XYZ file of C-alpha atoms in Angstrom:
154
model
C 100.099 79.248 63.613
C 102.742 79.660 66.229
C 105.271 81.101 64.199
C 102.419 83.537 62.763
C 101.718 84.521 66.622
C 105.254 85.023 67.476
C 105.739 86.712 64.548
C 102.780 89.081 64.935
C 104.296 90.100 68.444
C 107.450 90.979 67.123
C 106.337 93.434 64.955
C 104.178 94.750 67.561
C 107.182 95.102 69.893
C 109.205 96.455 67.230
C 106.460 99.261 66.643
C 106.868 99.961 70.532
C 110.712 100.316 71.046
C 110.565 102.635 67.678
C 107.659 104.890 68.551
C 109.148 105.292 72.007
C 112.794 106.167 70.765
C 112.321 109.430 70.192
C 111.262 110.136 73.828
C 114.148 108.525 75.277
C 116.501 110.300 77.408
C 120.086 109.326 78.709
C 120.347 107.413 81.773
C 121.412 108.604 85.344
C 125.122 109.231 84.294
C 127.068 109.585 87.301
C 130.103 110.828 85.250
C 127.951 114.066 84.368
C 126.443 114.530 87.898
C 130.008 114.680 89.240
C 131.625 117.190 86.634
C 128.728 118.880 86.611
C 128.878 119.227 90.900
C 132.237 120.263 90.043
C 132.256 122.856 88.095
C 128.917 124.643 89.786
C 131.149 124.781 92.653
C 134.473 126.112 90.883
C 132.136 128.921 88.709
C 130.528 130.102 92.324
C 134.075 130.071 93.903
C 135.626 132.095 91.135
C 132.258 134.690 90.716
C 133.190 135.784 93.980
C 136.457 136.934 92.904
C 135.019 139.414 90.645
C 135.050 142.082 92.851
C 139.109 142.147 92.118
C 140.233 142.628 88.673
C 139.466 139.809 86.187
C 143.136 139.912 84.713
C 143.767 138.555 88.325
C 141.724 135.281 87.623
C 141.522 134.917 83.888
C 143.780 131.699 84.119
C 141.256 130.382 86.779
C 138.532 131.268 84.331
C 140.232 129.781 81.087
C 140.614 126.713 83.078
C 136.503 126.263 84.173
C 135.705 126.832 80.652
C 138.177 124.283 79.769
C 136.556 122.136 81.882
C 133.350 123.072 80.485
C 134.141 122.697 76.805
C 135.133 118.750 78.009
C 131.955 118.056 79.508
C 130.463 119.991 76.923
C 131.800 117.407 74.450
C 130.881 114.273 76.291
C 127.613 114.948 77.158
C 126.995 116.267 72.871
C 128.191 112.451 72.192
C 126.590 110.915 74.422
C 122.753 108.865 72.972
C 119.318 110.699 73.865
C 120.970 113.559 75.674
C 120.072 116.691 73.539
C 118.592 118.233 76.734
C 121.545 118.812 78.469
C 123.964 119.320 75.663
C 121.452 122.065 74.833
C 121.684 123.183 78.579
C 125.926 123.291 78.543
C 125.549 125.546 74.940
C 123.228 127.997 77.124
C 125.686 127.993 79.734
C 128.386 128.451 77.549
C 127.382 130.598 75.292
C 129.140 134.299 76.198
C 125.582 136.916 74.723
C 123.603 134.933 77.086
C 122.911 136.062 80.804
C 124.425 133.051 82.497
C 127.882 131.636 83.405
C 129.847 132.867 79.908
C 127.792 135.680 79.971
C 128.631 136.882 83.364
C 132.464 136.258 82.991
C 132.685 138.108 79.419
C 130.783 141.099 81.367
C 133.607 140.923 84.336
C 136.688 140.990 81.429
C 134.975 143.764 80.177
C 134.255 145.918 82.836
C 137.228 144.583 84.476
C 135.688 144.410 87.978
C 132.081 144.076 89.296
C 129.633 144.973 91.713
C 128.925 142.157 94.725
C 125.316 142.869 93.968
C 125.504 142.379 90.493
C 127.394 139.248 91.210
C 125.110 138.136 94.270
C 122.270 138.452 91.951
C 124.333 136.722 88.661
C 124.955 133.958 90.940
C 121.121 133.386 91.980
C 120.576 133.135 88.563
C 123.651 130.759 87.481
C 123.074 128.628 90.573
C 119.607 127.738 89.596
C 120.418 126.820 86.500
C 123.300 124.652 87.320
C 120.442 123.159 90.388
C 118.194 122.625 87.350
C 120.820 120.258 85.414
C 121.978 118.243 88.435
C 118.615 117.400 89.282
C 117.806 116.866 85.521
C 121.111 114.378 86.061
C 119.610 112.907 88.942
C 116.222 111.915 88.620
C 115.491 112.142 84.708
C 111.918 112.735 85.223
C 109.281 114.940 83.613
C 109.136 117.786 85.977
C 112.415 118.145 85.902
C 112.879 117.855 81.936
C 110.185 120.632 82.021
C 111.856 122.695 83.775
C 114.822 122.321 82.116
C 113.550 123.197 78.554
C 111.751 126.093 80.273
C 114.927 127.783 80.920
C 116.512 126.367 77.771
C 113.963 128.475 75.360
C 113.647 131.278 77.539
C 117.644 131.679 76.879
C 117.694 130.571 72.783
């Protein structure tokens, strides 16, 4: 009878840890919170340059989306972490209106407006805010949030 019992409970359990699999999410990495830091910082840095000519910077921005196309990589690889991979392909994906999308308009018109990149930067800053504190707390509001802007830029 106590095999039966402890038997019973382990399919139970089992039942539990697969029905809540598929709402699992990665843990607090701080690996991504730190590249991630990074690189909202370098993309701001270098978006202010765009007032100059971008053939003046395009080694600065080959190198970000270097960086980019690392992290991009690790967090695709990483378990329960489709959010954010989805987040970095937004991010980096050039007919989209955020951070490849704003430095494939600068190469093309060569030089840009500081209001067009004061607003651009509103809008890439949020974003990158949104995926830190995805990184950071993991929760639902934030998850929301995140897919929010995710859809709203598939």
């Amino acid at each position: 009878m106590k095999h039966l019992k402890q038997l019973a409970f382990l399919i139970a359990l089992s039942f539990i840890v697969t029905s809540c699999d598929s709402t699992r999410t990665a843990l607090f990495d701080p690996y991504s919170y730190q590249k991630t830091t990074e690189i909202k910082v370098e993309a701001i840095k270098i978006m202010d340059k765009a007032v100059t000519p971008y053939q003046n910077h395009k080694q600065e921005v080959e190198a970000l989306f270097l960086e980019i196309e690392k992290l991009q990589e690790y967090e695709k690889n990483k378990p329960n972490n489709e959010i954010t991979f989805a987040m970095w392909q937004v991010l980096s994906n050039k007919e989209k209106n955020l951070l490849a999308g704003f430095f494939k308009r600068w190469e093309s018109k060569e030089v840009l407006s500081p209001l067009f990149i004061d607003e651009s930067k509103k809008q890439i800053l949020s974003a990158l805010d949104l995926l830190i504190q995805y990184e950071i707390n993991k929760d639902k509001e934030s998850k929301e949030q995140l897919l929010e802007l995710i859809n709203l830029n598939s």
